[in-house]
Coordinates of C-alpha atoms and ligand atoms in Angstrom, one line a residue:
M17 CA -19.1 3.2 -13.4
D18 CA -20.0 -0.3 -12.1
I19 CA -16.9 -2.2 -11.1
R20 CA -17.4 -4.9 -8.6
E21 CA -13.8 -5.9 -8.2
N22 CA -11.6 -3.8 -5.9
L23 CA -8.5 -2.0 -6.9
V24 CA -5.8 -2.9 -4.4
L25 CA -2.7 -0.8 -4.3
L26 CA 0.4 -2.4 -3.0
G27 CA 4.1 -1.3 -3.1
F28 CA 6.9 0.2 -1.0
M29 CA 6.5 3.1 1.3
G30 CA 6.5 6.4 -0.6
T31 CA 5.4 5.0 -4.0
G32 CA 2.2 7.0 -3.8
K33 CA -0.5 4.4 -2.9
S34 CA -2.6 6.7 -0.8
A35 CA -2.3 9.8 -3.0
V36 CA -3.0 8.0 -6.2
G37 CA -5.6 5.7 -4.6
R38 CA -7.6 8.7 -3.3
R39 CA -7.5 10.3 -6.8
V40 CA -8.5 7.2 -8.7
A41 CA -11.4 6.6 -6.2
A42 CA -12.6 10.2 -6.8
L43 CA -12.4 9.7 -10.6
A44 CA -14.4 6.5 -10.4
G45 CA -16.8 7.7 -7.7
A46 CA -15.7 4.7 -5.6
P47 CA -15.0 4.5 -1.9
F48 CA -11.4 4.7 -0.8
F49 CA -10.0 2.7 2.1
E50 CA -6.6 3.0 3.6
M51 CA -5.2 0.2 5.8
D52 CA -2.7 2.2 7.9
A53 CA -5.3 4.8 8.8
E54 CA -7.8 2.1 9.8
L55 CA -5.2 0.2 11.8
E56 CA -4.4 3.5 13.7
R57 CA -8.1 4.1 14.2
R58 CA -8.8 0.6 15.6
A59 CA -5.7 0.6 17.8
G60 CA -6.3 4.2 19.0
K61 CA -2.7 5.0 18.4
S62 CA -0.2 5.8 15.6
I63 CA 1.6 3.1 13.6
A64 CA 4.8 4.3 15.2
R65 CA 3.4 3.6 18.6
I66 CA 2.0 0.2 17.6
F67 CA 5.5 -0.8 16.4
A68 CA 7.1 0.6 19.6
E69 CA 4.6 -0.7 22.1
D70 CA 3.3 -4.0 20.6
G71 CA 6.1 -4.9 18.1
E72 CA 6.1 -5.5 14.4
P73 CA 4.7 -9.0 14.6
A74 CA 1.6 -7.7 16.4
F75 CA 1.2 -5.0 13.7
R76 CA 1.5 -7.7 11.0
D77 CA -1.3 -9.7 12.6
L78 CA -3.6 -6.7 12.7
E79 CA -2.7 -6.0 9.1
S80 CA -3.5 -9.5 8.0
R81 CA -6.9 -9.5 9.8
L82 CA -7.8 -6.3 8.0
A83 CA -6.7 -7.7 4.6
E84 CA -8.9 -10.7 5.2
E85 CA -11.8 -8.4 6.1
W86 CA -11.4 -5.8 3.3
G87 CA -10.7 -8.5 0.7
Q88 CA -14.5 -9.0 0.8
K89 CA -15.3 -5.5 -0.2
E90 CA -16.8 -4.7 -3.6
G91 CA -15.9 -1.8 -6.0
A92 CA -13.5 -0.1 -3.6
V93 CA -10.0 1.3 -3.9
I94 CA -7.9 -0.1 -1.1
S95 CA -4.5 1.3 -0.3
C96 CA -2.3 -1.2 1.7
G97 CA 0.8 -0.7 3.9
G98 CA 4.1 -1.3 2.2
G99 CA 4.6 -4.5 4.1
A100 CA 1.3 -6.1 3.3
V101 CA 3.0 -8.1 0.5
L102 CA 5.1 -9.9 3.1
R103 CA 2.5 -12.5 3.9
E104 CA 1.2 -14.6 1.0
E105 CA -2.2 -14.9 2.9
N106 CA -2.7 -11.1 2.5
L107 CA -2.2 -11.3 -1.2
R108 CA -4.6 -14.2 -1.4
A109 CA -7.3 -12.4 0.6
L110 CA -7.0 -9.1 -1.2
G111 CA -6.7 -10.7 -4.6
A112 CA -9.9 -12.8 -4.1
N113 CA -12.0 -10.0 -5.4
G114 CA -9.3 -7.5 -6.3
R115 CA -7.1 -6.3 -9.1
L116 CA -3.7 -6.1 -7.4
V117 CA -1.4 -3.4 -8.6
C118 CA 2.1 -2.8 -7.3
L119 CA 3.3 0.8 -7.4
T120 CA 7.1 1.3 -7.6
A121 CA 9.5 4.3 -7.5
R122 CA 13.2 4.8 -7.7
P123 CA 14.9 4.8 -4.2
E124 CA 15.9 8.4 -4.4
V125 CA 12.3 9.4 -5.2
I126 CA 11.1 7.2 -2.2
L127 CA 13.7 9.0 0.0
A128 CA 12.5 12.4 -1.1
R129 CA 8.8 11.6 -0.5
T130 CA 9.2 9.8 2.8
S131 CA 11.6 12.3 4.3
R132 CA 8.8 14.8 4.6
S133 CA 7.1 12.7 7.3
K134 CA 8.2 11.0 10.5
K135 CA 5.4 8.4 10.7
R136 CA 7.2 5.4 9.3
P137 CA 9.0 3.5 12.0
L138 CA 11.0 1.3 9.6
L139 CA 12.7 4.4 8.1
A140 CA 13.2 6.3 11.4
G141 CA 16.6 7.2 12.7
E142 CA 20.0 7.5 11.0
D143 CA 20.5 6.9 7.3
P144 CA 17.0 6.3 5.9
E145 CA 18.6 5.9 2.4
T146 CA 20.4 2.7 3.4
K147 CA 17.3 1.5 5.1
I148 CA 15.2 2.1 2.0
R149 CA 17.8 0.3 -0.3
D150 CA 18.1 -2.7 2.1
L151 CA 14.4 -3.1 2.6
L152 CA 13.7 -2.7 -1.2
A153 CA 16.3 -5.4 -1.9
A154 CA 14.9 -7.8 0.8
R155 CA 11.3 -7.3 -0.4
A156 CA 11.9 -7.3 -4.1
P157 CA 10.8 -11.0 -4.5
H158 CA 7.5 -10.2 -2.7
Y159 CA 6.7 -7.1 -4.9
A160 CA 7.7 -9.1 -8.0
K161 CA 4.8 -11.5 -7.4
I162 CA 2.4 -8.9 -8.5
P163 CA 2.1 -8.9 -12.3
L164 CA 0.8 -5.3 -12.7
Q165 CA 3.5 -2.8 -11.8
V166 CA 3.3 0.9 -12.3
D167 CA 6.3 3.2 -11.8
T168 CA 5.2 6.5 -10.1
S169 CA 8.6 8.1 -10.1
D170 CA 8.1 10.6 -12.9
A171 CA 4.3 10.6 -13.7
T172 CA 1.8 13.2 -12.5
L173 CA -0.9 12.2 -10.1
E174 CA -3.5 12.8 -12.8
D175 CA -1.7 10.6 -15.3
L176 CA -1.3 7.8 -12.7
A177 CA -4.9 8.0 -11.7
A178 CA -6.1 7.7 -15.3
R179 CA -3.7 4.8 -15.9
L180 CA -4.9 2.9 -12.8
L181 CA -8.5 3.5 -13.7
G182 CA -7.7 1.9 -17.1
L183 CA -6.1 -1.1 -15.4
W184 CA -9.0 -1.5 -13.1
K185 CA -11.6 -1.4 -15.8
Q186 CA -9.7 -3.7 -18.1
P187 CA -11.3 -7.2 -18.2
A188 CA -9.3 -9.8 -16.3
Ligands
S3P4 C1 5.3 -0.4 6.3 C2 4.7 0.6 5.6 C3 3.8 1.6 6.2 C4 3.1 1.1 7.4 C5 4.2 0.6 8.4 C6 5.0 -0.5 7.8 C7 6.2 -1.3 5.7 O1 2.8 1.9 5.2 O2 2.2 0.1 7.2 O3 5.0 1.7 8.7 O4 6.5 -2.4 6.3 O5 6.6 -1.1 4.5 P1 3.0 2.9 3.9 O6 3.5 2.1 2.8 O7 1.6 3.4 3.6 O8 4.0 4.0 4.4

């Protein structure tokens, strides 16, 4: 399959960006790139440590630099961190040669998926459910800017990958 545009997956933590992205990339025979993993590789430390030691604004700057860089890829699947939507410049950079798709999920599904891991500093500590609901509400206007939205709450990985492949191939 020859698609020059990138497929860019955005959306809240726990909506399945990495799992679905990896699967759709495999189906398409396309390379898969994950922003969080690359930021950790470049910083030489975990996202949690970047937040704790350098602060969230420093993390957002690194994220924006990577968005600018990866926006110039071709034919790749790019999975973004949940906060990549917060800066308009990121959406512009990633959308320059990319089909932006926002994955969504119900808060209780996000809670179940994210509670299995301790790597998300914004949900760490007491009462992650309230944190999820508050952050979702605060970010809703940002996620709503992306016209293509796919709810991953009830679908299987295979169905989602097929659906995203269809959205990616569909002419603009
Ligand atoms: C964040 C989401 C995380 C990671 C960081 C901040 C956010 O990525 O970038 O913890 O602000 O929503 P995932 O969405 O891949 O968990």
